[in-house]
Amino acid sequence: MSAGHNTASDGQLLSIVQRIERLHEERKALADDVRDVYGEAKGVGFDPKIIRKLIARRAKDAGALAEEDSILALYEDALSRAGTRGEGA
Amino acid sequence: MSAGHNTASDGQLLSIVQRIERLHEERKALADDVRDVYGEAKGVGFDPKIIRKLIARRAKDAGALAEEDSILALYEDALSRAGTRGEGA
Amino acid sequence: MSAGHNTASDGQLLSIVQRIERLHEERKALADDVRDVYGEAKGVGFDPKIIRKLIARRAKDAGALAEEDSILALYEDALSRAGTRGEGA
Amino acid sequence: MSAGHNTASDGQLLSIVQRIERLHEERKALADDVRDVYGEAKGVGFDPKIIRKLIARRAKDAGALAEEDSILALYEDALSRAGTRGEGA
DNA sequence: TCAGATAAAATCGCGC
DNA sequence: GCGCGATTTTATCTGA
């Protein structure tokens, strides 16, 4: 029956759940720190949005970055050939 | 113009992009309609914020059934894996 | 008491809620359509992620776009001066 | 190198970027820890998917109180605006 | 590799 | 007009 003893497995599960919840809390605290730093950045005149982009770009290795940029250029070129926006002018 | 021809692929991309942009516009128009209705609600004395909560809650209640079902399925699956019927020994 | 009559206001509220819910449904349907188009794009070999970027760029007016790009370049330059990654080279 | 000097602002930006990147790393390390715990859970026979649901539900239950409070506050606010004390009864 | 879930980021509406 | 909180959209991640 449900109530009554207290399996070893129960304790294990509780421990696991609590550890994960603890880690989530720590993660959240760090996320708040990040937010604070962005706030500070804005306070001294930097644009947080751009800083995000900058950091994202730094996180990718140079190869992947160039790859993405070049595909984007490729697509834009394809569109211009196919004739949107500005057709022949 | 960039190069000479006008690949089939170029046309495909253009079509895709335009269709998505069209859908975005329609979505935006609907969003505007929603805004209008909230404005009207406010005009006849309802609090838009509360209406938002109300709608959110109705959506959640609707979703709850599905959620319960999915959890149930999950548990059943776990049980079946844990040894189908009377411990598979 | 709660049960009993059926204020005009009640009917108004119901109508408002239902209209908003209807609009939400239509919006969702369009969102699904968008997803489908991205799926189709992927199916014929385009990278959906890049298409998203492309569409986002097209949505911004040219001025804002150039502005953002130039600030990004500015920041990258500042970092290189300040001396990360590539120090004095 | 791009220009000559090394503005104070450059240093500020560098500091900001590095702090954020550091926080990201710590966050990532914690995410890895979480993954490890799920792995361990699976190793001793728990279903990670169910544990996720469990944790999500605990978080939601915890959040529900706050939610109720916020709705209550909203309603009280609406009432107070609708004519403080008695009024339309 | 894919879809589905989770988390991060951007956007929008509100009040100050 | 600006920050704040809520919503929505995008990206990452996990499991099949």
XYZ file of C-alpha atoms (C1' of nucleotides) in Angstrom, chain B residues 35 42 48-49 52, chain E residues 5 12-15:
10
model
C -5.801 44.676 -29.717
C -11.927 48.553 -21.975
C -8.202 44.177 -20.194
C -5.652 42.764 -17.834
C -6.114 38.386 -20.377
C 10.143 19.817 -24.917
C 4.668 44.490 -26.649
C 1.574 46.801 -23.431
C 1.282 48.850 -19.169
C 2.109 52.183 -15.419
